[in-house]
Every structure is written in structure tokens, then in C-alpha cells.
mmCIF file of C-alpha atoms in Angstrom:
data_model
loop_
_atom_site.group_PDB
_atom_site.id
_atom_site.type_symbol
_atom_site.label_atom_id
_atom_site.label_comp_id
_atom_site.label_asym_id
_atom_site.label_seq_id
_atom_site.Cartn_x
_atom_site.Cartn_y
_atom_site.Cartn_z
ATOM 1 C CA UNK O 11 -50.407 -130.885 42.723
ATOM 2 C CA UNK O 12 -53.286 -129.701 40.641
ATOM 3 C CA UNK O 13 -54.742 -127.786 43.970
ATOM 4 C CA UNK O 14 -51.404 -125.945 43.659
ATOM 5 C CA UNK O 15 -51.734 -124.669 40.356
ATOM 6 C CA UNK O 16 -54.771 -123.913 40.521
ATOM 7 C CA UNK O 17 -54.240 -121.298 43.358
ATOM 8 C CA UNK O 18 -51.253 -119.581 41.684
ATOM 9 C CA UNK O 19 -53.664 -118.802 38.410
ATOM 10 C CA UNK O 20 -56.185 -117.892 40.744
ATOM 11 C CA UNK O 21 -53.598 -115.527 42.323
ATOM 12 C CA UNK O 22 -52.287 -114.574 38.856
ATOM 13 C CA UNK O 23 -55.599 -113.752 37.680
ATOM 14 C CA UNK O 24 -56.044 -111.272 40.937
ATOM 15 C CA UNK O 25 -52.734 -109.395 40.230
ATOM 16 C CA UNK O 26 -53.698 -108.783 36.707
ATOM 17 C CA UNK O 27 -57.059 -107.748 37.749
ATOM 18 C CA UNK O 28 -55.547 -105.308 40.617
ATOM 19 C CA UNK O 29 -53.057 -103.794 38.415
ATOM 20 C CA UNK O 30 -55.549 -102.959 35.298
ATOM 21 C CA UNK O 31 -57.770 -100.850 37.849
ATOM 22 C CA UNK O 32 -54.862 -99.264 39.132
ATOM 23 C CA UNK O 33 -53.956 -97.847 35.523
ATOM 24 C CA UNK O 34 -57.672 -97.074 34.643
ATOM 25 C CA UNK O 35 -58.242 -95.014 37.193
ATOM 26 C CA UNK O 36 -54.759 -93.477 37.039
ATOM 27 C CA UNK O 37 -55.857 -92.678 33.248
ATOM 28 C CA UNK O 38 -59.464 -91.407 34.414
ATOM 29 C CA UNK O 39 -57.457 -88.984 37.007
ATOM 30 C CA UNK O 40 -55.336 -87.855 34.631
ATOM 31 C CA UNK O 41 -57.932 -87.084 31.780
ATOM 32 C CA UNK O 42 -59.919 -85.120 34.449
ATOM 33 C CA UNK O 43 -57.018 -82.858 34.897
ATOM 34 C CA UNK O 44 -56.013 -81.671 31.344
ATOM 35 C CA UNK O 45 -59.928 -81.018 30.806
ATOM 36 C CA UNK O 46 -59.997 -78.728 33.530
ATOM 37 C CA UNK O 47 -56.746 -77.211 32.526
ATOM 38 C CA UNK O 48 -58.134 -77.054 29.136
ATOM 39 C CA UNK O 49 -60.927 -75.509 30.263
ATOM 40 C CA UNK O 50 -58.942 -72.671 32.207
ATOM 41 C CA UNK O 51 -56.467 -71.461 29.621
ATOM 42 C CA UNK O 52 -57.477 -72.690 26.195
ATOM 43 C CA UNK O 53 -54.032 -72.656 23.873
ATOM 44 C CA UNK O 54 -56.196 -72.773 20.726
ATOM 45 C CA UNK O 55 -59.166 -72.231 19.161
ATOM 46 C CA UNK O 56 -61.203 -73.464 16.816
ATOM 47 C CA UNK O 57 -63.341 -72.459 13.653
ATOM 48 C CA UNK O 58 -66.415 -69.980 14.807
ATOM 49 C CA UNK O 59 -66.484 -68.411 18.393
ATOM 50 C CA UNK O 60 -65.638 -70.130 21.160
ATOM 51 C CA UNK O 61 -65.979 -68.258 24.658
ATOM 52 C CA UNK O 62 -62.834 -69.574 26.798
ATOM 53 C CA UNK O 63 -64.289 -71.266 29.809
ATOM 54 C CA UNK O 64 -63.381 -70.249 33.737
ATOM 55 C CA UNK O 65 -61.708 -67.090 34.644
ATOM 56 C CA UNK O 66 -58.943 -65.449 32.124
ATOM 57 C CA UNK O 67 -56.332 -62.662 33.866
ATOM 58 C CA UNK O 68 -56.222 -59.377 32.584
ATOM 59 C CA UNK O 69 -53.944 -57.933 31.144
ATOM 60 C CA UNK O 70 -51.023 -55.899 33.198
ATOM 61 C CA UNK O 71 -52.297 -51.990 32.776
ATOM 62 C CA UNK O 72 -49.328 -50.547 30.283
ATOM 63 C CA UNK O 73 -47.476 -47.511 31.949
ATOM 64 C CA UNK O 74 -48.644 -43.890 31.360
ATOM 65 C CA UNK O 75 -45.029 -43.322 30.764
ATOM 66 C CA UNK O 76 -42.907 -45.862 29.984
ATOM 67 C CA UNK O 77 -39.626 -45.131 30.865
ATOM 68 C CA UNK O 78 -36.874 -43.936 28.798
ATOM 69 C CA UNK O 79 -33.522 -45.331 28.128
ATOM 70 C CA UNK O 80 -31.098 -43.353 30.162
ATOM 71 C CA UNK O 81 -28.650 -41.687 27.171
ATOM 72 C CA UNK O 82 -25.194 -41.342 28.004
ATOM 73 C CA UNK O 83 -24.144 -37.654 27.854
ATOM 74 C CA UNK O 84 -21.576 -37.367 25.140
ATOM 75 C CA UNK O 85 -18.436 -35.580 25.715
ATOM 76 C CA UNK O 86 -18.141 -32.826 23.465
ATOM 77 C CA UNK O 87 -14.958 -32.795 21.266
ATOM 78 C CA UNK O 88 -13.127 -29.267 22.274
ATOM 79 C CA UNK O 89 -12.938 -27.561 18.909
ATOM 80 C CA UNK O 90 -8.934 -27.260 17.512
ATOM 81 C CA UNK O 91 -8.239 -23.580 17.946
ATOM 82 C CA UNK O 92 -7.391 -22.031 14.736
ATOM 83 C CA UNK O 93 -4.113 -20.680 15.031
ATOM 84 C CA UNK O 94 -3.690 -16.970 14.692
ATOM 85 C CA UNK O 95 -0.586 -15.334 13.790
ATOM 86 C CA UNK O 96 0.272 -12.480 15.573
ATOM 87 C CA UNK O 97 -0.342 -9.040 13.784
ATOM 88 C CA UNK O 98 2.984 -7.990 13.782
ATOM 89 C CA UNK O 99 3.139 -4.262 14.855
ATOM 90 C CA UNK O 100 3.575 -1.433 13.191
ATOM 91 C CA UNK O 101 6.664 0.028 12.833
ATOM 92 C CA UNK O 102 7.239 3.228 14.608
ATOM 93 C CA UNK O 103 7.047 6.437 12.753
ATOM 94 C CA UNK O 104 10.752 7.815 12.405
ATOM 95 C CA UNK O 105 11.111 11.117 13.089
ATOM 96 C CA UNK O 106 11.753 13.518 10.439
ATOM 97 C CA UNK O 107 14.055 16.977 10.286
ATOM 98 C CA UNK O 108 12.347 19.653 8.277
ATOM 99 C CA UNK O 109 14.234 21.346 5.668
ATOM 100 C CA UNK O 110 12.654 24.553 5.183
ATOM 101 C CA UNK O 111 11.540 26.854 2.491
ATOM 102 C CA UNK O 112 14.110 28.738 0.783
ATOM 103 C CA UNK O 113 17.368 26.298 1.339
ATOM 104 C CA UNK O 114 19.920 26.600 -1.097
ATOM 105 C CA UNK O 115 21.152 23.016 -2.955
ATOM 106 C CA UNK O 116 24.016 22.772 -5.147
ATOM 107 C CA UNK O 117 23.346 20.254 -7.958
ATOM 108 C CA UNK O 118 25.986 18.864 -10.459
ATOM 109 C CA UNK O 119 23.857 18.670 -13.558
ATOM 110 C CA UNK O 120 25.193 15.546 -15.097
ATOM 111 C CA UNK O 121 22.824 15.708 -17.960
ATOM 112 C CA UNK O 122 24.350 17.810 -21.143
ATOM 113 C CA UNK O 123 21.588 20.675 -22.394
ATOM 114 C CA UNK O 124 21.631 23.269 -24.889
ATOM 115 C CA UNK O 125 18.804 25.763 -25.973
ATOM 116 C CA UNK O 126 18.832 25.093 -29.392
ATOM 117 C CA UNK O 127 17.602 21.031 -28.840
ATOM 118 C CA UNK O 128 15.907 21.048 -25.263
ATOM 119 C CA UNK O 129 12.395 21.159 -24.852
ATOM 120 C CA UNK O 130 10.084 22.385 -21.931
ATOM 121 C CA UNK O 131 9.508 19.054 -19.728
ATOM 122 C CA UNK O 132 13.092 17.567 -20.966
ATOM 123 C CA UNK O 133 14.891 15.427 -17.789
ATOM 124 C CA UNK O 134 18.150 16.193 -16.298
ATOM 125 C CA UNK O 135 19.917 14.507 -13.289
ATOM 126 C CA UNK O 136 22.470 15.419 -11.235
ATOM 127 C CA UNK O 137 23.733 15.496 -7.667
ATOM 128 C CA UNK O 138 24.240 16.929 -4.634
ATOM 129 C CA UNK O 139 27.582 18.517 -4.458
ATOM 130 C CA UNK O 140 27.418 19.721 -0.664
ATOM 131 C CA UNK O 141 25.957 19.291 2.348
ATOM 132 C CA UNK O 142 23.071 20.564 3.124
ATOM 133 C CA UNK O 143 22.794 21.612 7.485
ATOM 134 C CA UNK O 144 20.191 22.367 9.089
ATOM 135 C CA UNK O 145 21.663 23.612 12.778
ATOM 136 C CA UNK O 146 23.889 21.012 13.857
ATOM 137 C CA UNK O 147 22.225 18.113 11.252
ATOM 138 C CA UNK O 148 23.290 17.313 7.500
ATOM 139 C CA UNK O 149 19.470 16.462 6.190
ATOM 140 C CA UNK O 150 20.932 16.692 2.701
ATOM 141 C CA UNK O 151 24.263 14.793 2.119
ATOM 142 C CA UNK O 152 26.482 15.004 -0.515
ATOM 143 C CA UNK O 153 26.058 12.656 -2.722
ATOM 144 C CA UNK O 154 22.472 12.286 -2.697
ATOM 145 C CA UNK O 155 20.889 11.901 -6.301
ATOM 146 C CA UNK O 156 18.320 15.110 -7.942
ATOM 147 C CA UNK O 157 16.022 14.357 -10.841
ATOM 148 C CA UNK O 158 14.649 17.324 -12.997
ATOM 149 C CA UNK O 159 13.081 18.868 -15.698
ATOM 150 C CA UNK O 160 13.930 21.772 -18.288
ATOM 151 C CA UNK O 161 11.175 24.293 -17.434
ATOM 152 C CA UNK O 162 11.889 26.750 -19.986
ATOM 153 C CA UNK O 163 13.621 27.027 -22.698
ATOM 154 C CA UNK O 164 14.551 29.796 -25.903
ATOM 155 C CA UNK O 165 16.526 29.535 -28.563
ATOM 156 C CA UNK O 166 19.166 32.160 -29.267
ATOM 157 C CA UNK O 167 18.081 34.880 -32.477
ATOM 158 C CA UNK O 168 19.274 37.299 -33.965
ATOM 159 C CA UNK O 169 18.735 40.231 -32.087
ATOM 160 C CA UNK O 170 17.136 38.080 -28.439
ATOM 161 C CA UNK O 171 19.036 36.258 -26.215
ATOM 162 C CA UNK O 172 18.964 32.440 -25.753
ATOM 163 C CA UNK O 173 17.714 31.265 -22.293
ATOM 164 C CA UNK O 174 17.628 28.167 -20.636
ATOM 165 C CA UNK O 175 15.971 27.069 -17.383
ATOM 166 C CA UNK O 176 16.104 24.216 -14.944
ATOM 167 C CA UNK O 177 13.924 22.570 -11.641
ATOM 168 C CA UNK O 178 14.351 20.261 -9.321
ATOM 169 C CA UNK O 179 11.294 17.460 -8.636
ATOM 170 C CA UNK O 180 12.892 14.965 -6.403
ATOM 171 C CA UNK O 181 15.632 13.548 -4.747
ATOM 172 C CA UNK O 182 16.513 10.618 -3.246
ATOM 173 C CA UNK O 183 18.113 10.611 0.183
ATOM 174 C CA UNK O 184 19.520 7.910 2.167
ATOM 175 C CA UNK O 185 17.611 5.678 0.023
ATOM 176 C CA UNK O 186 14.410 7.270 0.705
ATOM 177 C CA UNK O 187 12.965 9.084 -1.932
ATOM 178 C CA UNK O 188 11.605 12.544 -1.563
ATOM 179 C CA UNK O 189 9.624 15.077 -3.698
ATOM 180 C CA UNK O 190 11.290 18.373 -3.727
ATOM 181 C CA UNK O 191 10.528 21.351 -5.588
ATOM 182 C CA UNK O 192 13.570 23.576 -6.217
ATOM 183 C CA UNK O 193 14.185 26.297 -8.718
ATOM 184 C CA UNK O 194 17.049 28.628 -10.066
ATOM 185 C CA UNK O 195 17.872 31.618 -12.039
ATOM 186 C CA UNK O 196 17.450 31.110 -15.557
ATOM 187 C CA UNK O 197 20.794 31.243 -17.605
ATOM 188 C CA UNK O 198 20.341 33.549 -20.509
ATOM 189 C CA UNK O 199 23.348 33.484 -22.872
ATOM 190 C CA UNK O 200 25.554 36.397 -22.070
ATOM 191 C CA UNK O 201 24.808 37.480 -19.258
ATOM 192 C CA UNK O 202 27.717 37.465 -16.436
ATOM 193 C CA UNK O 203 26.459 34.101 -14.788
ATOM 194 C CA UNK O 204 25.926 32.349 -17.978
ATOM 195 C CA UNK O 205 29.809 33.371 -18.601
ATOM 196 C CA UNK O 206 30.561 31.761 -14.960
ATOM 197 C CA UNK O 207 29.393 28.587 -16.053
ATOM 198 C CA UNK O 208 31.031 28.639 -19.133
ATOM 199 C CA UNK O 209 27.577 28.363 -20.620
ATOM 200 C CA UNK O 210 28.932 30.660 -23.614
ATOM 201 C CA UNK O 211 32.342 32.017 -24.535
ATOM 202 C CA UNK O 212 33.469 34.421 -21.936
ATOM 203 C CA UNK O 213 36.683 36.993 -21.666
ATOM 204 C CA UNK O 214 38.993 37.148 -24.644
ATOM 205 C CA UNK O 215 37.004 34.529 -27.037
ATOM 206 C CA UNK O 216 33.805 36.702 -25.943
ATOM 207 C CA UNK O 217 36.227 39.908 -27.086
ATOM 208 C CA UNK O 218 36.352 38.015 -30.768
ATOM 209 C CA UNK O 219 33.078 37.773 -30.908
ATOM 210 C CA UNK O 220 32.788 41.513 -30.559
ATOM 211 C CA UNK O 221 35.430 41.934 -33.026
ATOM 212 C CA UNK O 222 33.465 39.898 -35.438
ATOM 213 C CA UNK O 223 30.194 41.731 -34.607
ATOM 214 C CA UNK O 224 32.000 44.743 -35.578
ATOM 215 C CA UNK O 225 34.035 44.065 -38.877
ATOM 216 C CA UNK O 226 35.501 41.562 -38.351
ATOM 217 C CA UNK O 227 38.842 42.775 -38.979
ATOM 218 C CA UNK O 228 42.134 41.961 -36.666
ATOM 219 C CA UNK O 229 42.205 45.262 -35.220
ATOM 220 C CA UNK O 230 38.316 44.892 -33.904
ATOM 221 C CA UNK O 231 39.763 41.859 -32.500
ATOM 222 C CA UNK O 232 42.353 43.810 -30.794
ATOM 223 C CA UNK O 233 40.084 46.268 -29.605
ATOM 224 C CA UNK O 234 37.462 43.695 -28.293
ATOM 225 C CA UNK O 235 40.182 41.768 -26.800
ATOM 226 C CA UNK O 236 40.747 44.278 -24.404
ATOM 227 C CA UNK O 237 37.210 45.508 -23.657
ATOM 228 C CA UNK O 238 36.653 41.880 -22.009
ATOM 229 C CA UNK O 239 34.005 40.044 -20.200
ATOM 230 C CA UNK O 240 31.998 43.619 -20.035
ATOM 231 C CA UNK O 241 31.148 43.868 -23.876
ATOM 232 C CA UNK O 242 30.222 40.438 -24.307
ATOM 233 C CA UNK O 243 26.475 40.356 -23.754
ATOM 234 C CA UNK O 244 26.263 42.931 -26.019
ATOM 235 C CA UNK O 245 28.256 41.357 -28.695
ATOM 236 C CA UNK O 246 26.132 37.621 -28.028
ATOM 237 C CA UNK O 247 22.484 40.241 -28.208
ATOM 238 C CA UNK O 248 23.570 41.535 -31.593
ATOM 239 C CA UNK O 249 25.481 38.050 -32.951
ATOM 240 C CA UNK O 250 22.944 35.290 -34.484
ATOM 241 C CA UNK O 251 23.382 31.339 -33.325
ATOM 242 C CA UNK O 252 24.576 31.886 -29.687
ATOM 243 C CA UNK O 253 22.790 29.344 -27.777
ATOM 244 C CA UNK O 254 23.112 28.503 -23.950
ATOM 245 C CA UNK O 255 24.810 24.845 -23.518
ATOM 246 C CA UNK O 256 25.245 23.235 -20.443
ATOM 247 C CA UNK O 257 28.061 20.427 -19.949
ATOM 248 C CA UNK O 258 28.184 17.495 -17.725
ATOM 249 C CA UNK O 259 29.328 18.360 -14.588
ATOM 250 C CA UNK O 260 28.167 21.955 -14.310
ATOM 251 C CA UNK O 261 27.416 22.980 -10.447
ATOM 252 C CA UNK O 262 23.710 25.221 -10.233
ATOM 253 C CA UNK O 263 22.526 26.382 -6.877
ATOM 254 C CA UNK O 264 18.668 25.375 -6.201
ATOM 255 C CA UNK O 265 16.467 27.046 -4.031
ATOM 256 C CA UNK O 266 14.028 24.793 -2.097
ATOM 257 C CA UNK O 267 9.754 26.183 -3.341
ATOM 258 C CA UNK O 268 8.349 24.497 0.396
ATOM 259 C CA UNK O 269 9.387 22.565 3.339
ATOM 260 C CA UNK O 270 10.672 18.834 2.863
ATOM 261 C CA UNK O 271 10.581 16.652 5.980
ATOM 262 C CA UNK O 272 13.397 14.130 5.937
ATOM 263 C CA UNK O 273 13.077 11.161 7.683
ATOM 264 C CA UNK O 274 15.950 10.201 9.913
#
């Protein structure tokens, strides 16, 4: 019994024996390869130089040019077109008539005037009372308005005649207006056209004026009476206070100072 316990400690004491070698030189193995690992890249170092043992790789040569990051061309926004209004044309010329120098226009004077008040530059209106054709074409209508000015003007004395004078600067035809420049005869008080318009007092009442130059008496009356319309002018020349009057609605004749083209 005691032979057989004495073998298994002996055996024991074997196994324990064989199995602590086994781990020291496992341990010595293993301590020989982290010191030559160590040794081959060193992952620290301490204070004061220490030259890395064994053989250290270089490091990988940089490029000469590294390459760049490809860019992605951008698409380029199309600029909004600015919206441009089309220039609208311009509108044809219309062609004109001419109405020449020296055409005759009848104006109703619608403004009253007398040559005792008016002035040189005064306005009148008035207008046209006829048509005014040119060959085959009215360029004037009836109807059309005239705007004017007195040009001259004298008061009637004793011994002188009162005058009065009138011109036409513009008109407006067919809503277009036009500058014109038109002139007449001047009206001078007694004188056979001035008696036409009824500018002064004409056939028998021009007669009592004569009578009343003369004497005044009923028998001058008479006698002026029957020399008429033909005496008068002398009878207004030698009378004092005779002035030229126009009323609304008298008709002068203009004549036309230059061409006018008249749009059609």
C-alpha cells in the first residue's frame, strides 16, 4: 500500500516538474520575441537620444504633383432675358394739299370792334363762312375756326378818316391746327366798302349826315337825302366822331400771305 503511494507522488512530482519547464521556456520564447520586435520598430522613446535599433523604412517619396480633385463643371444659369417692348412704329406721314399763296377766305368776324376802343395787337375770332377748293378738294371747310389780331387801327377826327384793320394768324382745321397768315383791305369809315359792311351809316342816314354837315336844316336833309351813298364819304371826312365799328357776324374776305399745307 505504501509502495503505491509512494509512486503516484513520485509521478505527481514529475508532472509538476514537466509542466513548469514547459511554461518557462514558453515565457523565455516569448520574451525573446517582443525584444527583437522592440528592437525593430521602437513605439517610444525615452529621455536623451536613443538611435532606433535594426533597419527603419523610408518614407514613401510624396508626389511632384499631387493630384487634384476633379471639380464638377457647373451649369451655368441662362440669364432671364429682359423683356423688350416693341418700339412701336412711327406713324406714317399723311399727306398734305397745299393751299397756295394768294387764296381768298371768307371769315365771319364774331368778335365786335370799333376804332375808337381797339388797339393794335387786339384778338378777334371768327369763322370760315365757305369752302375753300383747291381743284376738285375742299382744304378749307366751312366751319373751320380763324383767330386774329387788329393790325391797325385810327380813330376817326375831325377832318381824317377813321380806319380799322384786321389779320388772320391761324386756323384750326379738322382739328388740326394751322398757322396762316391772311390779310385784307383796311376799312376806313366812308368809303364805299366800309358802307357795304354797314361799318358806318350808308344811303339815306349817310344823306342826314350831309344835311347836318351842311346846316343842318330840313331842307339840307332833303337835298342830302337824294344825293345818296355818293356824298357820304365826304360828309363822314368833314363830320367829327365817325368811327369804323364792326358787329358780330360781319363776313371779310382774307387773302392767304404764303402757302399752307393741310394735312389730309
Amino acid at each position: 500500500m505504501r509502495h503505491r503511494t509512494w509512486i503516484i507522488l513520485s509521478l505527481a512530482v514529475l508532472l509538476a516538474a514537466f509542466v513548469a519547464g514547459c511554461g518557462a521556456k514558453k515565457e523565455s520564447a516569448q520574451n525573446a520575441t517582443d525584444s527583437t520586435a522592440f528592437a525593430t520598430n521602437p513605439t517610444e522613446q525615452g529621455q536623451g537620444n536613443i538611435t532606433p535599433q535594426g533597419q527603419v523604412p523610408p518614407p514613401p517619396p510624396e508626389a511632384a504633383n499631387p493630384p487634384q480633385p476633379r471639380r464638377e463643371p457647373v451649369a451655368r444659369q441662362p440669364r432671364p432675358r429682359t423683356s423688350e417692348q416693341p418700339r412701336p412704329a412711327a406713324p406714317a406721314e399723311s399727306p398734305s394739299a397745299m393751299v397756295p399763296s394768294g387764296t381768298s377766305v371768307t371769315v365771319t368776324v364774331n368778335t365786335k370792334l370799333n376804332s375808337e376802343t381797339a388797339q393794335v395787337g387786339d384778338p378777334w375770332t371768327g369763322v370760315v363762312k365757305d369752302n375753300v377748293t383747291v381743284g376738285d378738294k375742299v382744304l378749307i371747310p366751312a366751319g373751320s375756326t380763324v383767330s386774329g389780331t387788329v393790325s391797325a387801327v385810327k380813330p376817326a377826327q375831325k377832318g381824317d378818316r377813321a380806319m380799322l384793320d384786321l389779320a388772320v394768324n391761324a386756323m384750326t382745321i379738322e382739328g388740326r391746327d394751322y398757322n396762316v397768315e391772311a390779310t385784307t383791305e383796311a376799312i376806313i369809315a366812308g368809303s364805299p366798302r366800309a358802307r357795304n359792311l354797314g361799318a358806318i351809316a350808308g344811303g339815306a342816314a349817310a344823306g342826314a349826315l350831309i344835311g347836318r354837315a351842311v346846316g343842318g336844316s330840313g331842307k339840307g336833309a332833303l337835298i342830302g337825302g337824294l344825293l345818296g351813298g355818293a356824298a357820304a364819304g365826304g360828309a363822314v371826312a368833314k363830320s367829327k366822331g365817325y368811327q369804323v365799328e364792326l358787329k358780330e357776324g360781319t363776313p371779310l374776305t382774307f387773302t392767304t400771305s404764303q402757302a399752307v399745307a393741310i394735312k389730309r
